[in-house]
XYZ file of C-alpha atoms in Angstrom:
232
model
C 6.947 3.431 11.299
C 9.312 0.519 11.768
C 10.421 0.846 8.107
C 11.220 4.536 8.540
C 13.411 3.904 11.592
C 15.339 1.166 9.796
C 15.860 3.420 6.815
C 17.269 6.212 8.974
C 19.642 3.803 10.694
C 20.863 2.372 7.394
C 21.680 5.836 6.067
C 24.154 6.589 8.876
C 26.972 4.273 7.738
C 26.435 5.390 4.137
C 26.777 9.069 5.073
C 29.818 8.210 7.162
C 31.365 6.416 4.199
C 30.624 9.372 1.929
C 32.383 11.714 4.360
C 35.355 9.378 4.528
C 35.439 9.115 0.745
C 35.271 12.900 0.392
C 38.086 13.359 2.886
C 40.155 10.718 1.128
C 39.566 12.343 -2.258
C 40.577 15.743 -0.885
C 43.754 14.224 0.517
C 44.528 12.646 -2.852
C 44.024 16.002 -4.550
C 46.506 17.680 -2.213
C 48.936 14.836 -2.785
C 48.522 15.205 -6.544
C 49.296 18.912 -6.335
C 52.482 18.284 -4.406
C 53.490 15.377 -6.604
C 54.716 17.359 -9.626
C 56.663 19.744 -7.413
C 58.176 16.836 -5.490
C 59.210 15.096 -8.702
C 61.111 18.187 -9.862
C 62.378 18.750 -6.286
C 61.164 22.353 -6.099
C 58.897 24.315 -3.777
C 55.379 25.280 -4.800
C 56.433 28.949 -4.998
C 59.498 28.255 -7.169
C 59.916 30.483 -10.217
C 59.853 29.199 -13.796
C 63.627 29.525 -14.176
C 64.209 27.199 -11.218
C 61.680 24.690 -12.546
C 63.313 24.689 -15.974
C 66.778 24.289 -14.484
C 65.645 21.352 -12.364
C 63.980 19.740 -15.367
C 67.205 19.900 -17.391
C 69.248 18.527 -14.502
C 66.921 15.640 -13.635
C 66.090 14.683 -17.210
C 69.794 14.373 -17.934
C 70.375 12.473 -14.686
C 67.679 9.868 -15.418
C 67.978 9.782 -19.207
C 67.665 6.189 -20.508
C 70.749 6.531 -22.707
C 72.805 7.263 -19.597
C 71.062 4.524 -17.575
C 70.689 1.559 -19.948
C 68.599 -1.242 -18.502
C 67.696 0.755 -15.384
C 63.897 0.559 -15.131
C 63.748 2.785 -12.068
C 65.658 5.557 -13.860
C 63.334 5.164 -16.852
C 60.276 5.616 -14.625
C 61.873 8.650 -12.980
C 62.599 10.119 -16.397
C 58.945 9.762 -17.418
C 57.790 11.350 -14.156
C 60.141 14.298 -14.653
C 58.851 14.892 -18.181
C 55.226 14.596 -17.123
C 55.772 17.033 -14.244
C 57.487 19.551 -16.506
C 54.707 19.169 -19.066
C 52.446 20.823 -16.477
C 54.766 23.078 -14.473
C 56.897 24.182 -17.421
C 54.149 26.478 -18.687
C 53.176 29.387 -16.430
C 49.546 29.421 -17.593
C 49.105 25.659 -17.262
C 50.794 25.737 -13.874
C 48.341 28.391 -12.633
C 45.419 26.332 -13.915
C 46.858 23.211 -12.299
C 47.303 24.920 -8.909
C 43.879 26.535 -9.068
C 42.048 23.301 -9.870
C 43.807 21.386 -7.119
C 43.255 24.169 -4.587
C 39.553 24.173 -5.386
C 39.271 20.422 -4.946
C 41.345 20.270 -1.757
C 39.561 23.227 -0.118
C 36.003 22.108 -0.900
C 34.104 20.158 1.826
C 33.355 17.431 -0.684
C 34.670 16.623 -4.120
C 32.627 17.582 -7.245
C 29.809 15.190 -8.014
C 29.450 13.822 -4.458
C 26.185 14.853 -2.836
C 24.858 13.986 0.621
C 21.163 14.410 -0.123
C 20.547 10.732 -0.711
C 22.375 7.397 -0.824
C 22.030 7.230 -4.610
C 23.365 10.752 -5.130
C 26.442 9.967 -3.068
C 27.725 7.731 -5.873
C 27.459 10.350 -8.653
C 31.157 11.119 -8.593
C 32.528 11.382 -12.129
C 36.306 11.679 -12.411
C 37.518 14.397 -14.717
C 39.293 13.272 -17.844
C 43.027 14.055 -17.813
C 44.007 17.164 -19.733
C 46.842 17.441 -22.221
C 48.566 20.353 -20.527
C 52.077 21.709 -20.367
C 54.667 22.414 -23.007
C 54.124 20.460 -26.179
C 57.754 19.373 -26.464
C 57.899 17.921 -22.946
C 54.505 16.261 -23.326
C 55.444 14.748 -26.681
C 58.735 13.535 -25.277
C 57.067 11.891 -22.304
C 54.571 10.130 -24.550
C 57.337 9.074 -26.889
C 59.303 7.461 -24.105
C 56.252 5.554 -23.019
C 55.814 4.108 -26.500
C 59.438 3.273 -27.314
C 62.320 1.444 -25.663
C 65.357 3.267 -24.379
C 67.646 1.785 -27.026
C 65.829 3.801 -29.694
C 66.759 7.129 -28.104
C 69.442 9.374 -29.527
C 71.091 11.247 -26.687
C 72.948 13.646 -28.969
C 69.722 14.594 -30.688
C 67.964 15.049 -27.338
C 70.817 17.174 -25.984
C 70.849 19.345 -29.093
C 67.106 19.933 -28.907
C 67.186 21.117 -25.284
C 70.555 22.766 -24.867
C 71.560 24.268 -28.207
C 68.807 26.859 -27.974
C 70.178 27.989 -24.597
C 73.700 28.126 -25.984
C 72.481 30.089 -29.000
C 70.819 32.692 -26.787
C 73.960 32.980 -24.665
C 76.090 33.607 -27.744
C 73.618 36.184 -29.012
C 73.816 38.046 -25.700
C 77.620 38.061 -25.856
C 77.521 39.254 -29.464
C 75.157 42.111 -28.586
C 77.360 43.192 -25.691
C 80.456 43.115 -27.887
C 78.624 45.098 -30.539
C 77.670 47.769 -28.011
C 81.284 48.065 -26.892
C 82.435 48.380 -30.498
C 79.800 51.022 -31.192
C 80.918 53.028 -28.157
C 84.507 52.859 -29.349
C 83.481 54.139 -32.798
C 81.418 56.993 -31.387
C 84.076 58.123 -28.862
C 87.436 56.938 -30.261
C 89.452 59.772 -28.648
C 88.004 59.224 -25.201
C 88.706 55.521 -25.476
C 92.322 56.151 -26.528
C 92.950 58.721 -23.786
C 91.459 56.440 -21.167
C 93.903 53.764 -22.244
C 96.828 56.198 -21.972
C 95.717 57.256 -18.513
C 95.530 53.662 -17.368
C 98.971 52.891 -18.782
C 100.438 56.000 -17.133
C 98.924 55.113 -13.770
C 100.332 51.598 -14.008
C 103.836 52.858 -14.883
C 103.858 55.396 -12.034
C 102.704 52.728 -9.624
C 105.469 50.368 -10.698
C 108.115 53.083 -10.331
C 106.859 53.987 -6.863
C 106.862 50.385 -5.673
C 110.342 49.805 -7.113
C 111.734 52.863 -5.326
C 110.146 51.817 -2.039
C 111.556 48.311 -2.373
C 115.025 49.682 -3.083
C 114.876 51.945 -0.004
C 113.691 49.059 2.147
C 116.539 46.804 1.037
C 119.207 49.487 1.413
C 121.652 48.936 4.301
C 121.729 51.407 7.246
C 125.323 52.416 6.425
C 124.322 53.356 2.915
C 121.404 55.364 4.242
C 123.736 57.302 6.561
C 126.119 58.086 3.701
C 123.269 59.250 1.523
C 122.040 61.505 4.318
C 125.496 63.105 4.708
C 125.789 63.619 0.975
C 122.409 65.297 0.856
C 123.482 67.670 3.657
C 126.751 68.450 1.871
C 125.053 69.311 -1.377
């Protein structure tokens, strides 16, 4: 009977420690969820366009070629790439949010049981997943393995920005093509619309010129003109 009482007393601090450990793990999970969003300086409900824009801005800001010898900028650059490797893909971002929400909302983390002192130490951390866009992930790993002096900024800029510039030019070309097609289909309407615009501009100029001349005309001249109009 004495042994049973001692055993029950000894379990209390262990259970208390398990609860503290579970709470701490849940807090770390919430912190981990916010970490990628904080690195890219976006809200958790930000759209993919905003995330991509922030990635381009921050990766250029902290790029090692633009910050030679700056270890802090190099670390920031790696963090930005790792965050975009997860948040840059909509499907991986959903999986990332879902997993962290499940961990943070559960009363205890997976693998931690309160049935016995031995079971309370069965926590097995999940192996990190290779998620996110392959280009961002590969770039982040590459920067971990190499020094900043080996980076080619022009090559990096071309890889990330030339595709955007190409799409912009394609959009402009398509819009110009549509305008040209409309002009070919309705050449007369296009020509007449131009004539109408030119005529409206000319009439407007003549009206403004006449009004300006009347405004600048002296009162004596106005009186003479009035008499002449009455005479004729």
